[in-house]
Tab-separated table of C-alpha atoms and ligand atoms in Angstrom:
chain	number	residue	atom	x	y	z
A	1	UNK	CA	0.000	0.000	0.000
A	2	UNK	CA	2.874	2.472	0.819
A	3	UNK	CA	4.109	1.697	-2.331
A	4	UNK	CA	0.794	2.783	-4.083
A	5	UNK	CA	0.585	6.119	-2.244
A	6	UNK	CA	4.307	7.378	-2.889
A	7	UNK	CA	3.420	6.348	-6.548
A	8	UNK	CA	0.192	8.678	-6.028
A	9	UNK	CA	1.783	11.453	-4.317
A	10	UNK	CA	4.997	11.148	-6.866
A	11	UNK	CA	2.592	11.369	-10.077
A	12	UNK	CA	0.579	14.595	-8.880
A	13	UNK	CA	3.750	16.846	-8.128
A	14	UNK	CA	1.176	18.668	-5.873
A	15	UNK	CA	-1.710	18.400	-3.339
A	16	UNK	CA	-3.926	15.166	-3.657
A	17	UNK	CA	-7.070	15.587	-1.188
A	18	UNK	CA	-7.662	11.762	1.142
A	19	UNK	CA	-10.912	11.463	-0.185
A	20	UNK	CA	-9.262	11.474	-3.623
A	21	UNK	CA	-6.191	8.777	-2.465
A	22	UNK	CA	-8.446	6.618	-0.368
A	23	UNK	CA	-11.144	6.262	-3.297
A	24	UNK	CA	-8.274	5.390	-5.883
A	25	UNK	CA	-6.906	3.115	-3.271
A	26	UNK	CA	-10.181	1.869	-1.867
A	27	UNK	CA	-9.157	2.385	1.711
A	28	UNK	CA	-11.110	3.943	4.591
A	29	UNK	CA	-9.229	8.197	5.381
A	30	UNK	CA	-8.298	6.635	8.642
A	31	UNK	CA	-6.542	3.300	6.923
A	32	UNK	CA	-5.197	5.815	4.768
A	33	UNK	CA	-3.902	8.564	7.858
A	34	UNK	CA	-1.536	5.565	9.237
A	35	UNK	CA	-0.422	4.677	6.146
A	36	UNK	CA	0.943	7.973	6.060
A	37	UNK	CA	2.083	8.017	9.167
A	38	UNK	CA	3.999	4.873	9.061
A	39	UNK	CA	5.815	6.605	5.783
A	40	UNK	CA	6.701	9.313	7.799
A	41	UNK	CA	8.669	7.448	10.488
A	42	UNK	CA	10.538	6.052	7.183
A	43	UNK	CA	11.439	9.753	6.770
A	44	UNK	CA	9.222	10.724	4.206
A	45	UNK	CA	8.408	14.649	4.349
A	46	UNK	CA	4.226	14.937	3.452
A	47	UNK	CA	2.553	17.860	3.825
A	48	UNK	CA	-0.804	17.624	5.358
A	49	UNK	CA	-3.277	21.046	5.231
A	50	UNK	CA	-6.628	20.528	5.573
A	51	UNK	CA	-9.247	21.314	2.666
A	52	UNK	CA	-6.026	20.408	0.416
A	53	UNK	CA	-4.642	16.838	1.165
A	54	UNK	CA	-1.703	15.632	1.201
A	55	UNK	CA	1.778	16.595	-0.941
A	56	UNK	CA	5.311	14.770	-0.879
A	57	UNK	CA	8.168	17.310	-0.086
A	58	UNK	CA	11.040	14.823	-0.004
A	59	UNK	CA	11.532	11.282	0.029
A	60	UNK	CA	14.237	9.766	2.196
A	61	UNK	CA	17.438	8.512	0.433
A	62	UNK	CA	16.662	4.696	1.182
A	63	UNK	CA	16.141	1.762	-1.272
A	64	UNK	CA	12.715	0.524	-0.281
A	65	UNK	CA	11.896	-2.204	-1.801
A	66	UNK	CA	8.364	-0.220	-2.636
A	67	UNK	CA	10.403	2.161	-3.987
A	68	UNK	CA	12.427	0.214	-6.462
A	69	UNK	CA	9.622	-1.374	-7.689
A	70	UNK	CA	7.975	1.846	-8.269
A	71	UNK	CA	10.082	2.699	-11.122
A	72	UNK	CA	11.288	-0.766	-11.913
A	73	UNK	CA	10.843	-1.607	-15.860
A	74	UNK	CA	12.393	-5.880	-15.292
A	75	UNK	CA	10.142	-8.977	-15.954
A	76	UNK	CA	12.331	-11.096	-14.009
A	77	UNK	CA	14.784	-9.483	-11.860
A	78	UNK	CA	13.712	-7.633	-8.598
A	79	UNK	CA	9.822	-9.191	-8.851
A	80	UNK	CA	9.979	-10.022	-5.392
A	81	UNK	CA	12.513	-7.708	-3.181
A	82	UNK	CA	13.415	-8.301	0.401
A	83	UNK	CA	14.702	-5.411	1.782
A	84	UNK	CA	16.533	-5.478	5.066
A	85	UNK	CA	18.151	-2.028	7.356
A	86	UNK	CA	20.953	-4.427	8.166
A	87	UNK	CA	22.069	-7.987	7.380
A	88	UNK	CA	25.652	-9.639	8.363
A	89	UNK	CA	25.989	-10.464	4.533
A	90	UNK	CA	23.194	-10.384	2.075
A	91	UNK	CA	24.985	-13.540	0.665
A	92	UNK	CA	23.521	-16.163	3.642
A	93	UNK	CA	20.588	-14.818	3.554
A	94	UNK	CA	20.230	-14.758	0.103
A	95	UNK	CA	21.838	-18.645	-0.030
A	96	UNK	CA	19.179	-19.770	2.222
A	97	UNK	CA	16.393	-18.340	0.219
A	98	UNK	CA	17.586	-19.982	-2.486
A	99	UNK	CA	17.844	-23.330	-0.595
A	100	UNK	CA	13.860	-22.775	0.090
A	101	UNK	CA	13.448	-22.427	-3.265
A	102	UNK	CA	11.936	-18.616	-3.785
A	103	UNK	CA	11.610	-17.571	-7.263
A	104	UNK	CA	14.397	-16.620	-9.806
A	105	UNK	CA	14.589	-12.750	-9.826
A	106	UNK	CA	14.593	-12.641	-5.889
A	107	UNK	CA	16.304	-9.986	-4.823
A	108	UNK	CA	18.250	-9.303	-1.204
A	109	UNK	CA	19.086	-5.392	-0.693
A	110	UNK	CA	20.727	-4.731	2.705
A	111	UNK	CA	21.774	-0.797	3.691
A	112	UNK	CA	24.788	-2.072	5.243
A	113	UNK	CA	26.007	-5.134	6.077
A	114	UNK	CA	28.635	-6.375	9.347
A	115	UNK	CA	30.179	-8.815	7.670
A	116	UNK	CA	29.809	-8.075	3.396
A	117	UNK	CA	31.954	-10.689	1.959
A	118	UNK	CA	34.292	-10.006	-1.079
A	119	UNK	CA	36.263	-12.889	-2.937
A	120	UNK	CA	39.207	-14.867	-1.746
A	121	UNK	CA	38.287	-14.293	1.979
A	122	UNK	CA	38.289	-10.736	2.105
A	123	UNK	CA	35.861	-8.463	3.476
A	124	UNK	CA	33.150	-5.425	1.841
A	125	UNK	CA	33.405	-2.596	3.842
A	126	UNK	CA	29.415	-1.601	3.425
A	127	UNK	CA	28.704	1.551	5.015
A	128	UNK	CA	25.346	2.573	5.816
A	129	UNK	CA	23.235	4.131	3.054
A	130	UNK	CA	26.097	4.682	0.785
A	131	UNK	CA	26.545	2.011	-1.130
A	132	UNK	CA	24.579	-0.510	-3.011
A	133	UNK	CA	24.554	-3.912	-1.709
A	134	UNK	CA	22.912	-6.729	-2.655
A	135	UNK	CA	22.501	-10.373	-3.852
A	136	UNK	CA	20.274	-11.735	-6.823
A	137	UNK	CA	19.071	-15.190	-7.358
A	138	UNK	CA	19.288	-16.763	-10.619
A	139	UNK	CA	18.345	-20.322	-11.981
A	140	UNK	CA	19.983	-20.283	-14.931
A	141	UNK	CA	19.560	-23.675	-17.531
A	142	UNK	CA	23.398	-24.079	-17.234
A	143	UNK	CA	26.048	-26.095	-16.175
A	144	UNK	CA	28.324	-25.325	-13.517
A	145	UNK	CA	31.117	-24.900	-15.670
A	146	UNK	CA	29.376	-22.379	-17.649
A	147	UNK	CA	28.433	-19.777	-14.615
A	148	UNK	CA	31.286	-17.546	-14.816
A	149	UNK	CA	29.805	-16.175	-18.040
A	150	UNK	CA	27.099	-14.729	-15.286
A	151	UNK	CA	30.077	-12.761	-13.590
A	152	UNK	CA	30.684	-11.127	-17.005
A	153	UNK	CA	27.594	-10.290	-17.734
A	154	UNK	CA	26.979	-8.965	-14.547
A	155	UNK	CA	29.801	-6.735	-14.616
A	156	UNK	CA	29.009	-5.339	-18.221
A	157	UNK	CA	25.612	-4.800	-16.772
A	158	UNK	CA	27.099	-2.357	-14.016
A	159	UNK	CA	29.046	-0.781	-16.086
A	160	UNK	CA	26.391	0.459	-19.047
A	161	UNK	CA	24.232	1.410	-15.933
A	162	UNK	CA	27.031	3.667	-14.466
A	163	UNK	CA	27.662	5.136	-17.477
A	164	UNK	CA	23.973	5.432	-18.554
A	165	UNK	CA	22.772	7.206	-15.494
A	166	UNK	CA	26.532	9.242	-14.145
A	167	UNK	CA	28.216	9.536	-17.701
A	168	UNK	CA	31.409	8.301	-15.772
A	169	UNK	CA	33.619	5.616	-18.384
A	170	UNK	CA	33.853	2.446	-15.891
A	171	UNK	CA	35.992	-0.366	-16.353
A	172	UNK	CA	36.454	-3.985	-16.206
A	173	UNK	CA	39.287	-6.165	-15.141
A	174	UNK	CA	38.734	-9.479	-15.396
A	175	UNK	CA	36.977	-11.273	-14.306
A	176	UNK	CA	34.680	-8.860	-12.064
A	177	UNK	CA	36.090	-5.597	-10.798
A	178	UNK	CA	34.522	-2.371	-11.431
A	179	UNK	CA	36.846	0.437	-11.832
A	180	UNK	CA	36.555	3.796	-12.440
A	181	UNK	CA	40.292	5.688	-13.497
A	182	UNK	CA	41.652	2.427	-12.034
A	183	UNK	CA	40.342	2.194	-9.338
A	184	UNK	CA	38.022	0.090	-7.567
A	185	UNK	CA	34.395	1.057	-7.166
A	186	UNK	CA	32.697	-2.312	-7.519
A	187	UNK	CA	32.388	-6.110	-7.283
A	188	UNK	CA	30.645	-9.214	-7.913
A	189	UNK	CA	30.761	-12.751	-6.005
A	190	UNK	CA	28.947	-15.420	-7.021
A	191	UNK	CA	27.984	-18.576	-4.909
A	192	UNK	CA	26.492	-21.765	-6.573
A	193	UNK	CA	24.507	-23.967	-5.177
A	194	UNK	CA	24.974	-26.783	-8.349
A	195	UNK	CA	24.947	-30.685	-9.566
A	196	UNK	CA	27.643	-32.294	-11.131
A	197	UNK	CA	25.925	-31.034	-14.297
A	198	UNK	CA	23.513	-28.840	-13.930
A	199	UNK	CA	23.028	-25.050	-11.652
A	200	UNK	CA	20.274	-25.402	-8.717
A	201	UNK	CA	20.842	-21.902	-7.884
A	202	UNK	CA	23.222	-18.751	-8.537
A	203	UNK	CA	23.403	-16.227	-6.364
A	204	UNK	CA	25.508	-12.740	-7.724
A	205	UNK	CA	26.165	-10.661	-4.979
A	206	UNK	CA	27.168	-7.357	-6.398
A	207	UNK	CA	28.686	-4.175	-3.728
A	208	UNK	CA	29.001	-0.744	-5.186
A	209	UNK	CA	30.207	2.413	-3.927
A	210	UNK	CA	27.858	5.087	-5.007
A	211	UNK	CA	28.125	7.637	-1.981
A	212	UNK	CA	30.642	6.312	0.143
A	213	UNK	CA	32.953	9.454	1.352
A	214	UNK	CA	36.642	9.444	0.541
A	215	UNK	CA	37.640	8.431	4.183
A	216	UNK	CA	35.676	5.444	4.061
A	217	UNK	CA	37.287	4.255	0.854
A	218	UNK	CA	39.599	0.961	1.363
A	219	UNK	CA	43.120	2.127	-0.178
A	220	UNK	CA	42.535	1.638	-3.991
A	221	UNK	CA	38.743	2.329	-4.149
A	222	UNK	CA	37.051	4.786	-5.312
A	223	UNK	CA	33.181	5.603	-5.189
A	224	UNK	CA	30.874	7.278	-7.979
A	225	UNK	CA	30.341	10.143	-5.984
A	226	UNK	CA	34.358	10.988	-5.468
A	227	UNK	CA	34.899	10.656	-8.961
A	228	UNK	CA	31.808	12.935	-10.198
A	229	UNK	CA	31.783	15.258	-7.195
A	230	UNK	CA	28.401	15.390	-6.733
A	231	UNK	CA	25.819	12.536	-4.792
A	232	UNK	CA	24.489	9.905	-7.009
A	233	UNK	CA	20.414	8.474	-6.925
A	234	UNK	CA	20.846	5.134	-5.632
A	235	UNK	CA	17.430	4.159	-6.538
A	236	UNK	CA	17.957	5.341	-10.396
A	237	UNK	CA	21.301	3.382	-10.540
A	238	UNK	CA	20.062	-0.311	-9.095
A	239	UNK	CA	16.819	0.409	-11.301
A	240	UNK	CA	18.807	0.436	-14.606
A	241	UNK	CA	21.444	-1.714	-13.261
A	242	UNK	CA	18.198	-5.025	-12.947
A	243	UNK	CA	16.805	-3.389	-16.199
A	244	UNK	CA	20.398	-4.104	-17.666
A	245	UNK	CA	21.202	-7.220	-16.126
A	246	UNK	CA	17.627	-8.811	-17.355
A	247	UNK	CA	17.999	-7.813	-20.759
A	248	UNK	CA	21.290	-9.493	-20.904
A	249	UNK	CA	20.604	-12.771	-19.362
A	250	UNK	CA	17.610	-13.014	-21.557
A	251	UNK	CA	20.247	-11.895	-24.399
A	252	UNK	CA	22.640	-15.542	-22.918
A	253	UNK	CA	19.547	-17.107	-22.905
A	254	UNK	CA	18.173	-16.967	-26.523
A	255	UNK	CA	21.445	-16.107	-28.280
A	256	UNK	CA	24.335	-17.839	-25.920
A	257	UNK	CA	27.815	-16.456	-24.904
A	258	UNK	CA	28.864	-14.344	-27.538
A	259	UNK	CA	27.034	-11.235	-27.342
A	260	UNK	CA	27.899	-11.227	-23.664
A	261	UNK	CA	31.576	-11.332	-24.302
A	262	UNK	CA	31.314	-8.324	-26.888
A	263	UNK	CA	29.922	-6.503	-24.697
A	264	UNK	CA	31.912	-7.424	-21.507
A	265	UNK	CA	35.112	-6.715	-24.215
A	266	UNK	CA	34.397	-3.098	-24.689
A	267	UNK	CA	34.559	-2.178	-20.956
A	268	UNK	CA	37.214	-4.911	-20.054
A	269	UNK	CA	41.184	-3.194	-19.414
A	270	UNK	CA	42.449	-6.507	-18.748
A	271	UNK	CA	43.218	-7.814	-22.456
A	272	UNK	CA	46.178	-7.497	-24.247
A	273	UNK	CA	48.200	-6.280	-20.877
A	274	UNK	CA	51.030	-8.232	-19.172
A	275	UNK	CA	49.415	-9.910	-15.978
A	276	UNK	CA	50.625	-11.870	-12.821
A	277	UNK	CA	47.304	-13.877	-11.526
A	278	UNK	CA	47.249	-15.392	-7.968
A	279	UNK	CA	44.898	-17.757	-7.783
A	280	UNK	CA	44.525	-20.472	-4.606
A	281	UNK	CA	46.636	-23.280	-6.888
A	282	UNK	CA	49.319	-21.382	-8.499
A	283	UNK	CA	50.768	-18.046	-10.025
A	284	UNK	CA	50.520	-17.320	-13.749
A	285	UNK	CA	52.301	-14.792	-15.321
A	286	UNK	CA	52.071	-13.815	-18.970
A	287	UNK	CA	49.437	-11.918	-21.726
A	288	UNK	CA	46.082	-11.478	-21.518
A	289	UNK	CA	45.248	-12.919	-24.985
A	290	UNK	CA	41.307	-13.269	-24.433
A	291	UNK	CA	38.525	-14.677	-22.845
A	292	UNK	CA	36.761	-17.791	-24.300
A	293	UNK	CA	33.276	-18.720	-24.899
A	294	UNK	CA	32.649	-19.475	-20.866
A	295	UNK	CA	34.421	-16.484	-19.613
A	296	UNK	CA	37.223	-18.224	-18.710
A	297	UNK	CA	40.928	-15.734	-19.383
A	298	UNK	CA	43.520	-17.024	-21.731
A	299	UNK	CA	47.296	-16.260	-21.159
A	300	UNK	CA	50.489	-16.688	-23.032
A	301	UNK	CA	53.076	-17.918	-20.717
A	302	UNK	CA	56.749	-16.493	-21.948
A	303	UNK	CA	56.900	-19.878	-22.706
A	304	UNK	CA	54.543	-19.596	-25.526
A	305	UNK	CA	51.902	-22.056	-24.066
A	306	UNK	CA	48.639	-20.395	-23.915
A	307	UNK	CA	47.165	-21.493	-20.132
A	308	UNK	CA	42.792	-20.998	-19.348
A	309	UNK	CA	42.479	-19.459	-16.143
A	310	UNK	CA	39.023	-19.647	-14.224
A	311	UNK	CA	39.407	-17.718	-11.262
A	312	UNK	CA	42.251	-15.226	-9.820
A	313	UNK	CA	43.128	-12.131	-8.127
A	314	UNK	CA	44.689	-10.419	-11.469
A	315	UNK	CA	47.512	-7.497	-11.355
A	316	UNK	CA	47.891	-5.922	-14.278
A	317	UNK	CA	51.991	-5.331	-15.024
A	318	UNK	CA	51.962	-1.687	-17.209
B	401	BTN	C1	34.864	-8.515	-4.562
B	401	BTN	O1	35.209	-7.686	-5.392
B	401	BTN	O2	35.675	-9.039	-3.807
B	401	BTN	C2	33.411	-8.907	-4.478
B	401	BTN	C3	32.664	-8.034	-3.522
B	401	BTN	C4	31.195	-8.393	-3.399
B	401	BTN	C5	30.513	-7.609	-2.300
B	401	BTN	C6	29.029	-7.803	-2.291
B	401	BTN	S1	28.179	-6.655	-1.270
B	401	BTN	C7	26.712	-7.543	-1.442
B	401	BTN	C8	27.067	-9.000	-1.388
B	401	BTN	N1	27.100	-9.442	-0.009
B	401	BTN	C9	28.327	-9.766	0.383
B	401	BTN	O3	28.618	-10.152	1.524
B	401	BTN	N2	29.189	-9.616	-0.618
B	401	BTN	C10	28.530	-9.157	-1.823
């Protein structure tokens, strides 16, 4: 219901009388006073004069999960939104929902988190209402060797949102960073929950930092808001990043890999550099050549043997 009278109040950009609301609604003016109410103590500002209604003055800068689905334009992705003040790591609670077996397009949005995961054991710094964090849960008809394509795609999905709604030029490097002049201002985990041959569940856990302040920043991040000086609309980014991501897994879906890869290619700084890769095995050092059909890097070792890596931290020599 809160969700319908923001959209009200949002549309008439002026006073809407109760009788008005509550008829469109078909709510009593009482049901319709602590509806009100209860969107006040999330910090919306509404006017209320009498003989005149009600008018919106300000919305609070929170990601509802009314509120994304008030301007949400996805199918799929972000149909059913759990929204949470704080979680320890919207991953668990996002595995576990998959484990009950909620829809595909579930999403998990947490305003900060106490313990936000990042890969190879380190941890997200998530501070409160500044970032974007959140986990997504796919069921994708693919084999578990075939899910790192989903990190790709996710990450070219971030980055034509960023530059769609901030004109800021992100950056990939591979497999899943997010950088912005070189610096990191996003990533992406993904957790599988998978047969020997087949995906149960995918969840893509994706942490962005939007309005995080410089002081905050983990030495070699960056967030949107440092780089163009001026706050970003949360809400407007995650919108366009689910609008993105849905039109390109329905993209993998009906045409496969390829268009994927293009696209992850024309963000992506990692190709054609000199790189040292540390992954849990062993260390690799060579060139990035380029990515095959699953996603996966391809390096020439100085010994002229090209080598597939999966998965690695990557430092990029010059
Ligand atoms: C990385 O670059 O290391 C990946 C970082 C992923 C962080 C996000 S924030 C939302 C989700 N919940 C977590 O605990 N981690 C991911």
């Amino acid at each position: 219901m809160e969700e319908k009278i923001i959209g009200l109040l949002k549309r008439a950009q002026g006073y809407l009388s109760g009788e008005e609301i509550s008829d469109s609604l078909k709510i009593s003016r009482q049901g319709l006073w602590k509806h009100i109410q209860s969107l006040k103590e999330f910090g919306y500002d509404i006017a209320a004069v009498p003989h005149l209604g009600y008018r919106l003055i300000s919305s609070p800068d929170r990601l509802f999960d009314f509120e994304v689905t008030l301007g949400l334009h996805t199918k799929i992705l972000g149909r059913k939104i759990l929204y949470f003040d704080s979680l320890s790591s919207t991953m668990d609670t996002a595995m576990q929902l998959g484990l009950k077996g909620v829809s595909e397009g579930t999403l998990v949005l947490a305003e900060t988190q106490t313990k936000g995961r990042g890969r190879l054991g380190r941890i997200w710094v998530s501070p409160k209402y500044k970032g974007i964090y959140l986990s997504l849960i796919l069921r994708p008809k693919l084999s578990p060797n075939q899910a790192p394509i989903l990190t790709l795609l996710t990450a070219a999905s971030i980055c034509e949102a960023i530059k769609e709604v901030t004109g800021i030029a992100p950056q990939i490097k591979w497999p899943n960073d997010i950088l912005v002049h070189h610096r990191k201002v996003g990533g992406i985990l993904t957790e599988l929950n998978a047969e020997t041959d087949e995906v149960n569940f995918i969840v893509i856990g994706l942490g962005l930092n939007v309005n995080n302040e410089k002081k905050s920043l983990v030495s070699g991040a960056t967030s949107l808001k440092e780089q163009k000086k001026e706050n970003i609309n949360r809400l407007t980014l995650l919108q366009e990043i689910l609008l993105r991501l849905e039109k390109n897994y329905l993209t993998l879906e009906k045409k496969g890999s390829r268009p994927i890869i293009d696209k992850w290619r024309e963000y992506n700084i990692t190709l054609g550099q000199r790189v040292k890769i540390y992954s849990q095995r062993e260390h690799i050092e060579g060139e990035a050549v380029d990515i095959d059909i699953d996603g996966a890097l391809l390096v020439r070792r100085d010994t002229g043997l090209t080598q597939k890596v999966i998965s690695g931290d990557v430092v990029h020599c010059r």
